[in-house]
Short mmCIF file of the C-alpha atoms (twelve columns), coordinates in Angstrom:
data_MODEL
# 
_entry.id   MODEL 
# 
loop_
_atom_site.group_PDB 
_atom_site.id 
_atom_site.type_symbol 
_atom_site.label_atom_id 
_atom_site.label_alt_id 
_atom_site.label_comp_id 
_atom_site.label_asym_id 
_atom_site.label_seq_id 
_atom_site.Cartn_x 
_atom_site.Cartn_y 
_atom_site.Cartn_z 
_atom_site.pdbx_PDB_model_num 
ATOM 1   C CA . UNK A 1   27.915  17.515  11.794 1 
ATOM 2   C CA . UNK A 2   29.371  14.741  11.497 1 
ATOM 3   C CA . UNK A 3   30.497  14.648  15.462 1 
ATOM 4   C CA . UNK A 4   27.095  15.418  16.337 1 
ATOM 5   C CA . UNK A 5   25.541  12.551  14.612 1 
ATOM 6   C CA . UNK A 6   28.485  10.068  16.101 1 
ATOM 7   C CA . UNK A 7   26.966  11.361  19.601 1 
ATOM 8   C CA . UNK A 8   23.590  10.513  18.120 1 
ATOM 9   C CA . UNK A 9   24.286  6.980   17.205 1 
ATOM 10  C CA . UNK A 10  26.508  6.238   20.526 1 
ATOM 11  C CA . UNK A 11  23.134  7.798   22.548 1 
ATOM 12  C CA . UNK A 12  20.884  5.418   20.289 1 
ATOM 13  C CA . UNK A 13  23.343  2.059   21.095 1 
ATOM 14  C CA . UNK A 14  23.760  2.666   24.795 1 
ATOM 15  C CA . UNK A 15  20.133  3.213   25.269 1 
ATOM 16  C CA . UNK A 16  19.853  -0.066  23.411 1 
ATOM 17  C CA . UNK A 17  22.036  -1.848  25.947 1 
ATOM 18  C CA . UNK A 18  19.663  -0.772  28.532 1 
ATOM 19  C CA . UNK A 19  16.995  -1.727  27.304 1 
ATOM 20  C CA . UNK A 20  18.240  -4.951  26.375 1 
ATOM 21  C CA . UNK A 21  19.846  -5.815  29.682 1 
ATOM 22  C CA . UNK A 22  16.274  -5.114  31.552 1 
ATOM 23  C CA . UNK A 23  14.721  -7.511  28.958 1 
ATOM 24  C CA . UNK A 24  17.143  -10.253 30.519 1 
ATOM 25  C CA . UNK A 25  17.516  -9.163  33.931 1 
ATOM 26  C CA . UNK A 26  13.381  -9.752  34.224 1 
ATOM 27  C CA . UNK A 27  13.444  -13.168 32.400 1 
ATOM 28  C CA . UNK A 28  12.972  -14.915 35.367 1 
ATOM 29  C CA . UNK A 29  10.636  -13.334 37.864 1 
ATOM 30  C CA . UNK A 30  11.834  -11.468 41.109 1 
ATOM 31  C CA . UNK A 31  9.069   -10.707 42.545 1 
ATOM 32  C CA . UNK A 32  5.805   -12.635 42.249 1 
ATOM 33  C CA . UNK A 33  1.884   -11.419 43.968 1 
ATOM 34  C CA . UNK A 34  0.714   -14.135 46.159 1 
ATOM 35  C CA . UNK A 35  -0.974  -16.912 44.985 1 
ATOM 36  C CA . UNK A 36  -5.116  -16.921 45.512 1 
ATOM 37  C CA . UNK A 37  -6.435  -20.507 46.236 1 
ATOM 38  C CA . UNK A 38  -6.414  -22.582 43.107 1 
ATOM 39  C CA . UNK A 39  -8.947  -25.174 41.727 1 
ATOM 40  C CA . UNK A 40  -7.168  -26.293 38.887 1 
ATOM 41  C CA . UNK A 41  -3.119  -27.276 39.388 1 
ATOM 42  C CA . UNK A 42  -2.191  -27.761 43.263 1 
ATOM 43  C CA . UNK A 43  1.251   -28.790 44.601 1 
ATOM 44  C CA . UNK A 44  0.429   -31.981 45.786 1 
ATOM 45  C CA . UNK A 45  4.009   -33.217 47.326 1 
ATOM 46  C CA . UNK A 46  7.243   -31.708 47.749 1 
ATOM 47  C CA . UNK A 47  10.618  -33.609 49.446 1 
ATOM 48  C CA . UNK A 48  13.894  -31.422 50.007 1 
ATOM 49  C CA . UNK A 49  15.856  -34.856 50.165 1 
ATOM 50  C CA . UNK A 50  15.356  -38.458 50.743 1 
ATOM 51  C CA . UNK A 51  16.463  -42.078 51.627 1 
ATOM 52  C CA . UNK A 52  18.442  -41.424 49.420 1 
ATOM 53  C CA . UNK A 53  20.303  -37.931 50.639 1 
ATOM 54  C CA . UNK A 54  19.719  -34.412 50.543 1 
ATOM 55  C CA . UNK A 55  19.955  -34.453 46.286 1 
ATOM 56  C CA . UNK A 56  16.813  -36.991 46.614 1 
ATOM 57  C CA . UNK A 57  13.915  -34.324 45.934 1 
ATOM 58  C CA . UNK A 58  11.041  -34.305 43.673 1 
ATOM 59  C CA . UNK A 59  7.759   -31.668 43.634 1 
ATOM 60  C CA . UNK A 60  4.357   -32.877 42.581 1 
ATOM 61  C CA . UNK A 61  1.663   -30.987 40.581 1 
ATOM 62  C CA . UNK A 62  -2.062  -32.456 40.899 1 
ATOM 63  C CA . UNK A 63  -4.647  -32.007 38.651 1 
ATOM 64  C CA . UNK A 64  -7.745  -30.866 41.498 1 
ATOM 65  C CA . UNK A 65  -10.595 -30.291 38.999 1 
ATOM 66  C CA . UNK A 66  -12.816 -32.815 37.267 1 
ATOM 67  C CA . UNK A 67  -11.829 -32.279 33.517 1 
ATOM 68  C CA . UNK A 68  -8.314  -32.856 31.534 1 
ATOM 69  C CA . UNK A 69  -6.238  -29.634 32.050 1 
ATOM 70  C CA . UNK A 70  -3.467  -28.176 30.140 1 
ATOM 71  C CA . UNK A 71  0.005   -27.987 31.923 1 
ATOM 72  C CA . UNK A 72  2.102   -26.878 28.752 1 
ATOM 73  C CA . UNK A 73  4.537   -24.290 29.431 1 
ATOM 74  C CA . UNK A 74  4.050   -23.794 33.293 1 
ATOM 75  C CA . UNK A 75  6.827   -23.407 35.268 1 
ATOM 76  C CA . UNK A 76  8.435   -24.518 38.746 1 
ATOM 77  C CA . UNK A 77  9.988   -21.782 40.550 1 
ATOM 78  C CA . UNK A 78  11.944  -21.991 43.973 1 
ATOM 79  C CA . UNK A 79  12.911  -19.202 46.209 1 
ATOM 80  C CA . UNK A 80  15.978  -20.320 48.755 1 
ATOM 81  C CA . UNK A 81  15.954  -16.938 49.815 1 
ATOM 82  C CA . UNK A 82  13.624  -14.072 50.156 1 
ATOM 83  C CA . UNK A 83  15.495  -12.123 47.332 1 
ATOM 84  C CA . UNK A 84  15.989  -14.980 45.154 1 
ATOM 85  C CA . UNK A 85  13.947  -16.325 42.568 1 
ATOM 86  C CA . UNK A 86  14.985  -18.930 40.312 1 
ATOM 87  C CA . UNK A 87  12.884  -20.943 37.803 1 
ATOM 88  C CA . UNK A 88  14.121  -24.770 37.608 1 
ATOM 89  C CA . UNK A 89  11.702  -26.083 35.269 1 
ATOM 90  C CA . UNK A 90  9.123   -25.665 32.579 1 
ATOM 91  C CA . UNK A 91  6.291   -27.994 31.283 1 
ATOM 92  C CA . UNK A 92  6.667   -29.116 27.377 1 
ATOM 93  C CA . UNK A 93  4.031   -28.237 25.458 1 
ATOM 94  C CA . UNK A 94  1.493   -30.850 24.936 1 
ATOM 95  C CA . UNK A 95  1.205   -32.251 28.706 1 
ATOM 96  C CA . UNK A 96  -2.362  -32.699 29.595 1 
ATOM 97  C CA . UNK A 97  -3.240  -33.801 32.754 1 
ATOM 98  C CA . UNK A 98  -6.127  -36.117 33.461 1 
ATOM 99  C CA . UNK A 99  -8.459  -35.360 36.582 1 
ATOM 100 C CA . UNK A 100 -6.854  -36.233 39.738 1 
ATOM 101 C CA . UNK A 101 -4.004  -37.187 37.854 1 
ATOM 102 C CA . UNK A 102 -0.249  -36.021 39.188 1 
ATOM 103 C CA . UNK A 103 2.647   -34.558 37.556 1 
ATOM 104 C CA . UNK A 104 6.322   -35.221 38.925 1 
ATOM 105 C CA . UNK A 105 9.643   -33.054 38.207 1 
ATOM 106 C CA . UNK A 106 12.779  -34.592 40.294 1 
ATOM 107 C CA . UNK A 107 16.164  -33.899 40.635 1 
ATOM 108 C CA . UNK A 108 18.113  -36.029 38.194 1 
ATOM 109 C CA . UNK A 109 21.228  -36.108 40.802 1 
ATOM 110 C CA . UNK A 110 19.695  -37.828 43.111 1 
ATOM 111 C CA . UNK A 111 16.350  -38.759 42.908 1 
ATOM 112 C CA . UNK A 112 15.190  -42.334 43.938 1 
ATOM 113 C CA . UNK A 113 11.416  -42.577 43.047 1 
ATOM 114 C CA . UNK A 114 10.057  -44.816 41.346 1 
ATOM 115 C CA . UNK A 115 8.244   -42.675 38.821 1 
ATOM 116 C CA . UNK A 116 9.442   -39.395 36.845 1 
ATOM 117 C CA . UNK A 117 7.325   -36.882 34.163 1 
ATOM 118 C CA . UNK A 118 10.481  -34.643 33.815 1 
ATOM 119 C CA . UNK A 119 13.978  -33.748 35.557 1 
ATOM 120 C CA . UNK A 120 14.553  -30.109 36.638 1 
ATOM 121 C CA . UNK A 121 16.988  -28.074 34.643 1 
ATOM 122 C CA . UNK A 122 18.558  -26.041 37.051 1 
ATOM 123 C CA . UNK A 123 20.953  -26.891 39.347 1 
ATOM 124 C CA . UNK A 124 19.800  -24.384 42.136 1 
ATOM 125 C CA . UNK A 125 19.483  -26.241 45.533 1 
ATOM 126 C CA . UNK A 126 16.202  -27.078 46.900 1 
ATOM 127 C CA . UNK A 127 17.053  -26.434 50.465 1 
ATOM 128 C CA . UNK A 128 14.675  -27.447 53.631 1 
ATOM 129 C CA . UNK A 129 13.405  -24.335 54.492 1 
ATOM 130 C CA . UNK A 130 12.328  -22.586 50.978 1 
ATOM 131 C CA . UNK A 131 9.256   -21.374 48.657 1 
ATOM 132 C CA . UNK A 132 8.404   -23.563 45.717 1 
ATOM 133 C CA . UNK A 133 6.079   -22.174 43.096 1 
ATOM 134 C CA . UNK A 134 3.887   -23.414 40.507 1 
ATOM 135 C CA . UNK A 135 3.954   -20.435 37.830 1 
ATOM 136 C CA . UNK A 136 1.662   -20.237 34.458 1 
ATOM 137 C CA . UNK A 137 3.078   -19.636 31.452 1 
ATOM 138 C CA . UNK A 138 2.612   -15.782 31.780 1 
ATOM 139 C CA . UNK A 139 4.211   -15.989 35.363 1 
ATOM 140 C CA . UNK A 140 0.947   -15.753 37.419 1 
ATOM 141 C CA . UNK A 141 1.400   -17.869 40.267 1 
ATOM 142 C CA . UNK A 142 -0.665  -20.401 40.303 1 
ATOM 143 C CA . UNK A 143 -0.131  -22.131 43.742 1 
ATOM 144 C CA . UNK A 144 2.734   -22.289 46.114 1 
ATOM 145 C CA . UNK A 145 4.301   -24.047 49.817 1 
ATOM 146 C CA . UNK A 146 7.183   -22.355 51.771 1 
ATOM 147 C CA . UNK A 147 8.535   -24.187 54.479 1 
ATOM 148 C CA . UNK A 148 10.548  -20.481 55.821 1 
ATOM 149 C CA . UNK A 149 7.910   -17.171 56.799 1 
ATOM 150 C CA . UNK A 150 10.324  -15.049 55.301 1 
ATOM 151 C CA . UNK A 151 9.632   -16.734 51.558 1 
ATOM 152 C CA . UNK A 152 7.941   -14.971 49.185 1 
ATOM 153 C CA . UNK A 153 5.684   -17.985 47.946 1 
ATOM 154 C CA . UNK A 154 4.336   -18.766 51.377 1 
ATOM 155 C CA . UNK A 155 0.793   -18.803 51.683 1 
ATOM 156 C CA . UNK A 156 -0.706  -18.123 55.395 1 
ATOM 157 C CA . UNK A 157 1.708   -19.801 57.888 1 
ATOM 158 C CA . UNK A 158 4.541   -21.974 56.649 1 
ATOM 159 C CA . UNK A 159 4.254   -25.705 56.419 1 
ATOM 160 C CA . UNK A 160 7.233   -27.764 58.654 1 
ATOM 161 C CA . UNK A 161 10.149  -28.586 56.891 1 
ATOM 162 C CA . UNK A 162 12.214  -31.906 56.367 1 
ATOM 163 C CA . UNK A 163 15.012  -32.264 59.325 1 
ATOM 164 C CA . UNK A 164 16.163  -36.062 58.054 1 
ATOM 165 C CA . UNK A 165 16.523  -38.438 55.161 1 
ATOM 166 C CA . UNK A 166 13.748  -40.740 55.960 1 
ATOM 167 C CA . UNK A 167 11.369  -41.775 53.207 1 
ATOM 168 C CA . UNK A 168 9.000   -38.594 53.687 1 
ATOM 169 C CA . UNK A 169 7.870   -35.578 52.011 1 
ATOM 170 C CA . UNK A 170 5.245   -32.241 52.313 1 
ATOM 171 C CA . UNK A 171 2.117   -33.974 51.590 1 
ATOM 172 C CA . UNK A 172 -0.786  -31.637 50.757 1 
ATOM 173 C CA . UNK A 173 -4.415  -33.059 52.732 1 
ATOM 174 C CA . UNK A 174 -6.510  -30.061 52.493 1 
ATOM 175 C CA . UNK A 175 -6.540  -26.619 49.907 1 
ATOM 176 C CA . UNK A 176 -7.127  -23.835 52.707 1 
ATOM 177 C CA . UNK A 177 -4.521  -21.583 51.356 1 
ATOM 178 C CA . UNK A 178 -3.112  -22.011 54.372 1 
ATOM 179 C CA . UNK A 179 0.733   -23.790 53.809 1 
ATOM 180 C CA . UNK A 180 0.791   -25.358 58.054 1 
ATOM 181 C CA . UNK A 181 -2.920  -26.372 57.698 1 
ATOM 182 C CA . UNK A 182 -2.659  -27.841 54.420 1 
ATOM 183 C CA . UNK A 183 0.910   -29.777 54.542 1 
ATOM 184 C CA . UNK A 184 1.824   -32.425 56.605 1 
ATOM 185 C CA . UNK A 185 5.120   -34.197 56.843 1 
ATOM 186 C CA . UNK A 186 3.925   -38.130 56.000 1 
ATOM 187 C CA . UNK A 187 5.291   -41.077 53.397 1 
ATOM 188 C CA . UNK A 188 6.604   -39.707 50.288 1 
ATOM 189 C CA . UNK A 189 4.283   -41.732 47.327 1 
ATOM 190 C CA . UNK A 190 5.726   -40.095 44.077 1 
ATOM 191 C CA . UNK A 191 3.312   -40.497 41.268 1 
ATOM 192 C CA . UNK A 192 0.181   -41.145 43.416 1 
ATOM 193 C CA . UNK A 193 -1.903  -38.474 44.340 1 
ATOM 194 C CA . UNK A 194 -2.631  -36.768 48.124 1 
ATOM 195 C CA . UNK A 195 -6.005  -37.038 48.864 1 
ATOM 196 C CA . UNK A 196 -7.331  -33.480 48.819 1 
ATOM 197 C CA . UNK A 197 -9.910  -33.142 46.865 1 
ATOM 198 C CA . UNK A 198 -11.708 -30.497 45.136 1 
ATOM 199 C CA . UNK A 199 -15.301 -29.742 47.037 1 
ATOM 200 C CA . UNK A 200 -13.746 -30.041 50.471 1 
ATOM 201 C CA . UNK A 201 -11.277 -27.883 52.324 1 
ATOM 202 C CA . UNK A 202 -10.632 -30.918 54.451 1 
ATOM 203 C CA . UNK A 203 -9.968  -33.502 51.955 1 
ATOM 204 C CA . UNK A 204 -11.289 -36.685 50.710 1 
# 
């Protein structure tokens, strides 16, 4: 009896452990469903590196729609590669964004902008050719830009990546769901939004 309920208790703890270790293994989401186009949040910039080196990166959330909006507890995620998924930063509760208003998160090892909402917390590289995601706080994805076909955030074709350290970045001009049509490689203006707008597919 009592060897039999030793067995029992050994069965109950290892099933435990497995459920347990799936609880952490899906903490951060592997696999994400395409994002639809979005009339609230938008990416609005992204730079993979800077004047001032390949560390000098920062991602930009816009506010699209024409009334405050609540960013607490979304959540950038970047891909580097098709199998990776890696969240580097979530909103603190209490951000509200004002209409047409932008949001930036930076890198604090490099970043030389002059303006900064919040630093990521990860230290996972945000290479030139890569998915960035904008996730809500249940892990719906919200919008997205790849800069690689293969990514799993890319939405239509990809947009071109950065090749130098100039003072540039992914701008976003138009919300076509389409990541080449929609991004274009122009000055990097951290803190000021892109001009896409919300009643036109082809901007302001």
């Amino acid at each position: 009896m009592r060897r039999s309920l030793s067995a029992l208790v050994a069965a109950g703890i290892a099933a435990l452990s497995l459920v347990t270790g799936a609880a952490t293994a899906s903490a951060a989401p592997q696999t994400v469903p395409s994002a639809q186009k979005s009339f609230t949040f938008v990416i609005d910039q992204l730079a993979t590196r800077g004047p001032n080196g390949p560390a000098d990166q920062y991602i930009q959330v816009k506010n699209l729609s024409q009334v405050p909006q609540d960013l607490s507890g979304f959540k950038i995620a970047v891909a580097p590669s098709p199998s990776q998924i890696f969240e580097v930063a979530t909103i603190p509760q209490g951000t509200i964004l004002q209409p047409g208003r932008v949001y930036v998160i930076a890198n604090p090892q490099g970043y030389s902008g002059p303006v900064v909402d919040q630093f990521f917390t990860s230290t996972v590289p945000l290479t030139d050719r890569v998915g960035v995601a904008l996730l809500s706080p249940s892990n719906v994805t919200i919008d997205s830009v790849a800069t690689i076909a293969s990514s799993p955030f890319v939405m239509g074709a990809p947009a071109s990546p950065l090749t130098n350290d100039q003072p540039l970045a992914l701008v976003r001009f138009t919300n076509t769901n389409n990541n080449a049509v929609d991004f274009h490689i122009a000055p990097r203006t951290p803190g000021l939004p892109s001009p896409v707008s919300l009643f036109s597919s082809t901007g302001i």
